[in-house]
Amino acid sequence: MNFTKVIVVSLLSVLWSVTAFAQGGGQPVEVSANTLQAGTYNGEPIRRLLGNVVMRQGGTTVTSDSAYQYANDRNRLEVFSNVNITQETMHATSNTASYDGTKRVANMRGNVVLRDQEMTLSTPALDYDLNAKRAYYTQTGNIVGPDYTIKSQFGTYTTTDKVLSFKKNVVYKGQNAEVLSDTMAYNTVTKVVEFFGPTTIKSPDGTLYATRGTYNTVTRESNFRGNASIKTPDYLIRGDVLTYDKVQEFYTATRNVSMTAIKDSTVITGNVAKYWRSQGRAKVYGSPVMRSISAKDTMYLSADTLYSVENMVDKTKKGMLYAYPDVRIFKSDMQALCDSLTYNLNDSVIYMNRNPRLWASKNQLTADSVILRLQNNTLRQMQLFGNSFAVSQDTLENFNQIKGRNMTAHFGEGKIRRVDVNGNGESLYFALQGDTTNMGMNRAFCSDMRMLFDNGQVQFITFLTEPDAKLVPPHELKEPERRLKGFEWLSEQRPTRSVVLEPRTGKRNVADQGQPKSGTTKSTKAATPAKSTPKAKTPAVSPKKQPTRTQSPPPKTPVQQKGTGLKKFEVE
C-alpha cells in the first residue's frame, strides 16, 4: 500500500479539522487530527488521520492515535491504537475499532473494556450500537460490578435499561449466591436474575435448580418454573413451580411436587407443598403420598393432607408426620385404613385414630385406636385399644374370631406370631381335620388369653384366667352362634397399592365405602389353616354367666395387664 503525503496543516502541531455529513441525512461526523494523508485501504480511497485523532458525532466521541476515513463514505472509519469511545456515562476502550457513523455502530477489537456507572465489562471483541446503546460480545466476557461478577460466552448489555443478557456457560457470583446458567439476564438496578435455560443457584438457603424463573440477589426471593427443585439441609423439594420468600423462610411448590427427607429417604409427593423452614413445618396436599423406602419393602401412606414437623430441639433426630383424613396404608405384609394418624418417624411408631382397620397376612384387626410399632420398616408389634377384634378365615370359609377390650399382636418377619387379649376376652375357633372336615366350634369367654399363630392360623390358645368354654359339635351349630357380637368381615375395604396411590377427587372415601353391616360377610378363600384334631383338649365346661364386656377408652400410656391364676387350655 502506497500513501502520498498531501498536506501538512500545522507547522507547530496546529490542529487540522474536517467536517463530513452522514449519508441519509444523519448527524455529521467531525474529525480532527495533527496530520492528514491520502491513500488507499482494501482497494478504497481513504484519508489517513495521524496524531491525536478525535471524532465527534452528536453526543458520541471517539479518540485514537490514528484512523482511516473512507473518502467515498466519510462516516466510515477504521480506528487504531488507544481507541476510546465515550457516550454519556458509558466509556469503552480497545486496541482497534471500526466505526460506522451512518449506522452508529462501533466494532471494537482487542482488550475491550466497557465501563459505566454500574459495572465494567472486559472481552476480546465487542460490538456497540450507539443508537440502541447496546453492547454485545460473542467471545468470553467478564463483568465486574460493585458486589458481583459475571462470566459468559456470549453477552449483551443495554445501557438504557441497565440489563445484561448472557448465554452459554454463564457464571454469576455475588454476596449471597452463585448462579450457573445456560441463558440468563441480570438487571444491575433491581439486582434481579432472570434465567431461560437450565440454571443452578447455590446460596445459604440451599441449592436451587430450574429451567425458567427469577431470583432476587438482594432479598433472595425466588420464583422458579420448569422441573424446579431446592435442596436444604432437611429436604429436597421439587415441583413444576417453586417460590421462596426469604423474609418468611417460606417455600411453596406446586404441580408434580415431591419432598424427600434427607435423613431417612422418606418421599412425599402431591400437587401442593408448603414448607416453613424456620419453624420446621411442611404441609403437602392434593393427592399426597408418603413413600417410606427400604431395601426389602416400601410402605405407601396417603391421605387428603400430610403434615410434617421436624424435631427442632435435636436436629439429629427425625420428627413427626400427621395424616388426615381418609388415611390409607399399603405394605406387602400389611394394609390399613383409618381417619387420621400420627407417625413418630424417629421411633417408627404409628398412632391410628377413628375407625382403624388393619390387615396383616390372613388376619383382619379392628379397634377404637391402634398403635403400630415398626422396626427396619417391618411391622413388629400392634396394640389395639377399645373394642378390639381379630378375624381370620379358614379353608372352609369359617371365621375364627377373637375379641376383647385391648389386644397386643406380635409379629415376626412381618407375620403375626402371637396375640394377647387383656380384658373381656372372647374367642370363637373352628377345629378342622385335614383342612377339609369341620370337627366343631370352640367358644370361650375368658378375661385374658393368649393365641399363638403359625402361617396366619391359630395353633394354640392359652387362657390366663378361669375360662367359660365349650365345644359345639358341627350338627348343633346355628348361624347366630358362628359370630361374636360386633363381627364384621371387611375384605372389600382392604386397600391395594393402586387404591393408596390413586388421585384424591373428594368423591371416594375408602373409610366409609363398601362397609358391610354387622354380621355380614364376603367369602374369600384363605391359605391352608393350622392342622386340628377332633381330640381337642378343650374341656366341656358348663355355661356360666359371661363376664361383663365393657368398653373403655384407651389409656394414655397402655400397660399390658398380667393375668393371675394361670391355667392353660391348649387346642392342637
PDB file of N, CA, C and O in Angstrom, residues 365-401:
ATOM      1  N   LEU A 365     -57.877 -56.954  61.693  1.00  0.00           N
ATOM      2  CA  LEU A 365     -57.898 -56.451  63.059  1.00  0.00           C
ATOM      3  C   LEU A 365     -58.544 -55.073  63.090  1.00  0.00           C
ATOM      4  O   LEU A 365     -58.236 -54.218  62.249  1.00  0.00           O
ATOM      5  N   THR A 366     -59.422 -54.852  64.056  1.00  0.00           N
ATOM      6  CA  THR A 366     -60.090 -53.554  64.219  1.00  0.00           C
ATOM      7  C   THR A 366     -60.127 -53.195  65.701  1.00  0.00           C
ATOM      8  O   THR A 366     -60.032 -54.069  66.571  1.00  0.00           O
ATOM      9  N   ALA A 367     -60.256 -51.901  65.988  1.00  0.00           N
ATOM     10  CA  ALA A 367     -60.346 -51.399  67.363  1.00  0.00           C
ATOM     11  C   ALA A 367     -60.736 -49.937  67.311  1.00  0.00           C
ATOM     12  O   ALA A 367     -60.892 -49.351  66.233  1.00  0.00           O
ATOM     13  N   ASP A 368     -60.890 -49.330  68.481  1.00  0.00           N
ATOM     14  CA  ASP A 368     -61.164 -47.893  68.527  1.00  0.00           C
ATOM     15  C   ASP A 368     -59.920 -47.087  68.155  1.00  0.00           C
ATOM     16  O   ASP A 368     -60.016 -46.043  67.521  1.00  0.00           O
ATOM     17  N   SER A 369     -58.748 -47.562  68.563  1.00  0.00           N
ATOM     18  CA  SER A 369     -57.486 -46.934  68.195  1.00  0.00           C
ATOM     19  C   SER A 369     -56.401 -48.001  68.187  1.00  0.00           C
ATOM     20  O   SER A 369     -56.527 -49.037  68.845  1.00  0.00           O
ATOM     21  N   VAL A 370     -55.341 -47.729  67.430  1.00  0.00           N
ATOM     22  CA  VAL A 370     -54.289 -48.730  67.223  1.00  0.00           C
ATOM     23  C   VAL A 370     -52.927 -48.047  67.261  1.00  0.00           C
ATOM     24  O   VAL A 370     -52.769 -46.919  66.784  1.00  0.00           O
ATOM     25  N   ILE A 371     -51.951 -48.748  67.821  1.00  0.00           N
ATOM     26  CA  ILE A 371     -50.555 -48.308  67.772  1.00  0.00           C
ATOM     27  C   ILE A 371     -49.751 -49.370  67.038  1.00  0.00           C
ATOM     28  O   ILE A 371     -49.787 -50.555  67.406  1.00  0.00           O
ATOM     29  N   LEU A 372     -49.028 -48.958  65.995  1.00  0.00           N
ATOM     30  CA  LEU A 372     -48.154 -49.851  65.246  1.00  0.00           C
ATOM     31  C   LEU A 372     -46.706 -49.511  65.573  1.00  0.00           C
ATOM     32  O   LEU A 372     -46.318 -48.346  65.558  1.00  0.00           O
ATOM     33  N   ARG A 373     -45.931 -50.541  65.830  1.00  0.00           N
ATOM     34  CA  ARG A 373     -44.503 -50.346  66.086  1.00  0.00           C
ATOM     35  C   ARG A 373     -43.724 -51.072  64.991  1.00  0.00           C
ATOM     36  O   ARG A 373     -43.887 -52.282  64.817  1.00  0.00           O
ATOM     37  N   LEU A 374     -42.908 -50.300  64.279  1.00  0.00           N
ATOM     38  CA  LEU A 374     -42.130 -50.849  63.178  1.00  0.00           C
ATOM     39  C   LEU A 374     -40.661 -50.952  63.557  1.00  0.00           C
ATOM     40  O   LEU A 374     -40.174 -50.204  64.416  1.00  0.00           O
ATOM     41  N   GLN A 375     -39.980 -51.854  62.893  1.00  0.00           N
ATOM     42  CA  GLN A 375     -38.530 -51.977  63.059  1.00  0.00           C
ATOM     43  C   GLN A 375     -37.944 -52.305  61.697  1.00  0.00           C
ATOM     44  O   GLN A 375     -38.322 -53.302  61.083  1.00  0.00           O
ATOM     45  N   ASN A 376     -37.049 -51.435  61.231  1.00  0.00           N
ATOM     46  CA  ASN A 376     -36.492 -51.591  59.874  1.00  0.00           C
ATOM     47  C   ASN A 376     -37.607 -51.672  58.834  1.00  0.00           C
ATOM     48  O   ASN A 376     -37.573 -52.505  57.922  1.00  0.00           O
ATOM     49  N   ASN A 377     -38.624 -50.827  59.029  1.00  0.00           N
ATOM     50  CA  ASN A 377     -39.750 -50.718  58.103  1.00  0.00           C
ATOM     51  C   ASN A 377     -40.589 -51.997  58.055  1.00  0.00           C
ATOM     52  O   ASN A 377     -41.360 -52.205  57.114  1.00  0.00           O
ATOM     53  N   THR A 378     -40.450 -52.865  59.057  1.00  0.00           N
ATOM     54  CA  THR A 378     -41.244 -54.090  59.143  1.00  0.00           C
ATOM     55  C   THR A 378     -42.067 -54.059  60.421  1.00  0.00           C
ATOM     56  O   THR A 378     -41.574 -53.667  61.485  1.00  0.00           O
ATOM     57  N   LEU A 379     -43.346 -54.461  60.330  1.00  0.00           N
ATOM     58  CA  LEU A 379     -44.237 -54.446  61.477  1.00  0.00           C
ATOM     59  C   LEU A 379     -43.732 -55.407  62.547  1.00  0.00           C
ATOM     60  O   LEU A 379     -43.508 -56.592  62.289  1.00  0.00           O
ATOM     61  N   ARG A 380     -43.552 -54.885  63.772  1.00  0.00           N
ATOM     62  CA  ARG A 380     -43.058 -55.693  64.893  1.00  0.00           C
ATOM     63  C   ARG A 380     -44.138 -55.935  65.932  1.00  0.00           C
ATOM     64  O   ARG A 380     -44.239 -57.036  66.488  1.00  0.00           O
ATOM     65  N   GLN A 381     -44.954 -54.924  66.212  1.00  0.00           N
ATOM     66  CA  GLN A 381     -45.982 -55.070  67.237  1.00  0.00           C
ATOM     67  C   GLN A 381     -47.168 -54.174  66.903  1.00  0.00           C
ATOM     68  O   GLN A 381     -47.009 -53.079  66.348  1.00  0.00           O
ATOM     69  N   MET A 382     -48.353 -54.643  67.249  1.00  0.00           N
ATOM     70  CA  MET A 382     -49.581 -53.880  67.039  1.00  0.00           C
ATOM     71  C   MET A 382     -50.389 -53.909  68.336  1.00  0.00           C
ATOM     72  O   MET A 382     -50.680 -54.990  68.869  1.00  0.00           O
ATOM     73  N   GLN A 383     -50.731 -52.753  68.858  1.00  0.00           N
ATOM     74  CA  GLN A 383     -51.533 -52.642  70.070  1.00  0.00           C
ATOM     75  C   GLN A 383     -52.899 -52.078  69.703  1.00  0.00           C
ATOM     76  O   GLN A 383     -52.989 -51.038  69.049  1.00  0.00           O
ATOM     77  N   LEU A 384     -53.960 -52.777  70.148  1.00  0.00           N
ATOM     78  CA  LEU A 384     -55.331 -52.374  69.835  1.00  0.00           C
ATOM     79  C   LEU A 384     -56.033 -52.013  71.135  1.00  0.00           C
ATOM     80  O   LEU A 384     -55.975 -52.777  72.124  1.00  0.00           O
ATOM     81  N   PHE A 385     -56.712 -50.874  71.164  1.00  0.00           N
ATOM     82  CA  PHE A 385     -57.349 -50.371  72.376  1.00  0.00           C
ATOM     83  C   PHE A 385     -58.828 -50.118  72.124  1.00  0.00           C
ATOM     84  O   PHE A 385     -59.203 -49.415  71.180  1.00  0.00           O
ATOM     85  N   GLY A 386     -59.681 -50.707  72.972  1.00  0.00           N
ATOM     86  CA  GLY A 386     -61.115 -50.472  72.902  1.00  0.00           C
ATOM     87  C   GLY A 386     -61.779 -51.254  71.788  1.00  0.00           C
ATOM     88  O   GLY A 386     -61.486 -51.039  70.628  1.00  0.00           O
ATOM     89  N   ASN A 387     -62.698 -52.194  72.159  1.00  0.00           N
ATOM     90  CA  ASN A 387     -63.448 -52.972  71.165  1.00  0.00           C
ATOM     91  C   ASN A 387     -62.508 -53.664  70.166  1.00  0.00           C
ATOM     92  O   ASN A 387     -62.750 -53.641  68.958  1.00  0.00           O
ATOM     93  N   SER A 388     -61.460 -54.258  70.667  1.00  0.00           N
ATOM     94  CA  SER A 388     -60.501 -54.930  69.793  1.00  0.00           C
ATOM     95  C   SER A 388     -61.117 -56.209  69.236  1.00  0.00           C
ATOM     96  O   SER A 388     -61.780 -56.965  69.956  1.00  0.00           O
ATOM     97  N   PHE A 389     -60.865 -56.433  67.942  1.00  0.00           N
ATOM     98  CA  PHE A 389     -61.489 -57.574  67.266  1.00  0.00           C
ATOM     99  C   PHE A 389     -60.519 -58.083  66.198  1.00  0.00           C
ATOM    100  O   PHE A 389     -60.027 -57.314  65.373  1.00  0.00           O
ATOM    101  N   ALA A 390     -60.266 -59.406  66.222  1.00  0.00           N
ATOM    102  CA  ALA A 390     -59.402 -60.022  65.215  1.00  0.00           C
ATOM    103  C   ALA A 390     -60.165 -61.153  64.546  1.00  0.00           C
ATOM    104  O   ALA A 390     -60.823 -61.958  65.218  1.00  0.00           O
ATOM    105  N   VAL A 391     -60.066 -61.227  63.206  1.00  0.00           N
ATOM    106  CA  VAL A 391     -60.780 -62.232  62.428  1.00  0.00           C
ATOM    107  C   VAL A 391     -59.831 -62.824  61.400  1.00  0.00           C
ATOM    108  O   VAL A 391     -59.038 -62.103  60.787  1.00  0.00           O
ATOM    109  N   SER A 392     -59.940 -64.156  61.207  1.00  0.00           N
ATOM    110  CA  SER A 392     -59.247 -64.812  60.099  1.00  0.00           C
ATOM    111  C   SER A 392     -60.179 -65.877  59.533  1.00  0.00           C
ATOM    112  O   SER A 392     -61.082 -66.367  60.229  1.00  0.00           O
ATOM    113  N   GLN A 393     -59.964 -66.273  58.284  1.00  0.00           N
ATOM    114  CA  GLN A 393     -60.845 -67.220  57.606  1.00  0.00           C
ATOM    115  C   GLN A 393     -60.074 -68.488  57.276  1.00  0.00           C
ATOM    116  O   GLN A 393     -58.945 -68.423  56.770  1.00  0.00           O
ATOM    117  N   ASP A 394     -60.688 -69.638  57.560  1.00  0.00           N
ATOM    118  CA  ASP A 394     -60.002 -70.894  57.280  1.00  0.00           C
ATOM    119  C   ASP A 394     -60.371 -71.410  55.894  1.00  0.00           C
ATOM    120  O   ASP A 394     -61.082 -70.745  55.131  1.00  0.00           O
ATOM    121  N   THR A 395     -59.913 -72.631  55.589  1.00  0.00           N
ATOM    122  CA  THR A 395     -60.111 -73.174  54.241  1.00  0.00           C
ATOM    123  C   THR A 395     -61.564 -73.506  53.948  1.00  0.00           C
ATOM    124  O   THR A 395     -61.956 -73.647  52.791  1.00  0.00           O
ATOM    125  N   LEU A 396     -62.372 -73.673  55.009  1.00  0.00           N
ATOM    126  CA  LEU A 396     -63.797 -73.946  54.813  1.00  0.00           C
ATOM    127  C   LEU A 396     -64.631 -72.678  54.887  1.00  0.00           C
ATOM    128  O   LEU A 396     -65.858 -72.748  54.995  1.00  0.00           O
ATOM    129  N   GLU A 397     -63.947 -71.541  54.848  1.00  0.00           N
ATOM    130  CA  GLU A 397     -64.572 -70.227  54.896  1.00  0.00           C
ATOM    131  C   GLU A 397     -65.284 -69.966  56.224  1.00  0.00           C
ATOM    132  O   GLU A 397     -66.221 -69.174  56.308  1.00  0.00           O
ATOM    133  N   ASN A 398     -64.828 -70.663  57.261  1.00  0.00           N
ATOM    134  CA  ASN A 398     -65.264 -70.319  58.614  1.00  0.00           C
ATOM    135  C   ASN A 398     -64.445 -69.133  59.105  1.00  0.00           C
ATOM    136  O   ASN A 398     -63.279 -68.966  58.733  1.00  0.00           O
ATOM    137  N   PHE A 399     -65.034 -68.338  59.986  1.00  0.00           N
ATOM    138  CA  PHE A 399     -64.343 -67.172  60.520  1.00  0.00           C
ATOM    139  C   PHE A 399     -63.922 -67.437  61.959  1.00  0.00           C
ATOM    140  O   PHE A 399     -64.770 -67.556  62.852  1.00  0.00           O
ATOM    141  N   ASN A 400     -62.619 -67.559  62.182  1.00  0.00           N
ATOM    142  CA  ASN A 400     -62.081 -67.639  63.533  1.00  0.00           C
ATOM    143  C   ASN A 400     -61.984 -66.225  64.088  1.00  0.00           C
ATOM    144  O   ASN A 400     -61.445 -65.325  63.432  1.00  0.00           O
ATOM    145  N   GLN A 401     -62.514 -66.034  65.317  1.00  0.00           N
ATOM    146  CA  GLN A 401     -62.680 -64.672  65.846  1.00  0.00           C
ATOM    147  C   GLN A 401     -62.144 -64.570  67.266  1.00  0.00           C
ATOM    148  O   GLN A 401     -62.266 -65.507  68.058  1.00  0.00           O
TER     149      GLN A 401
END
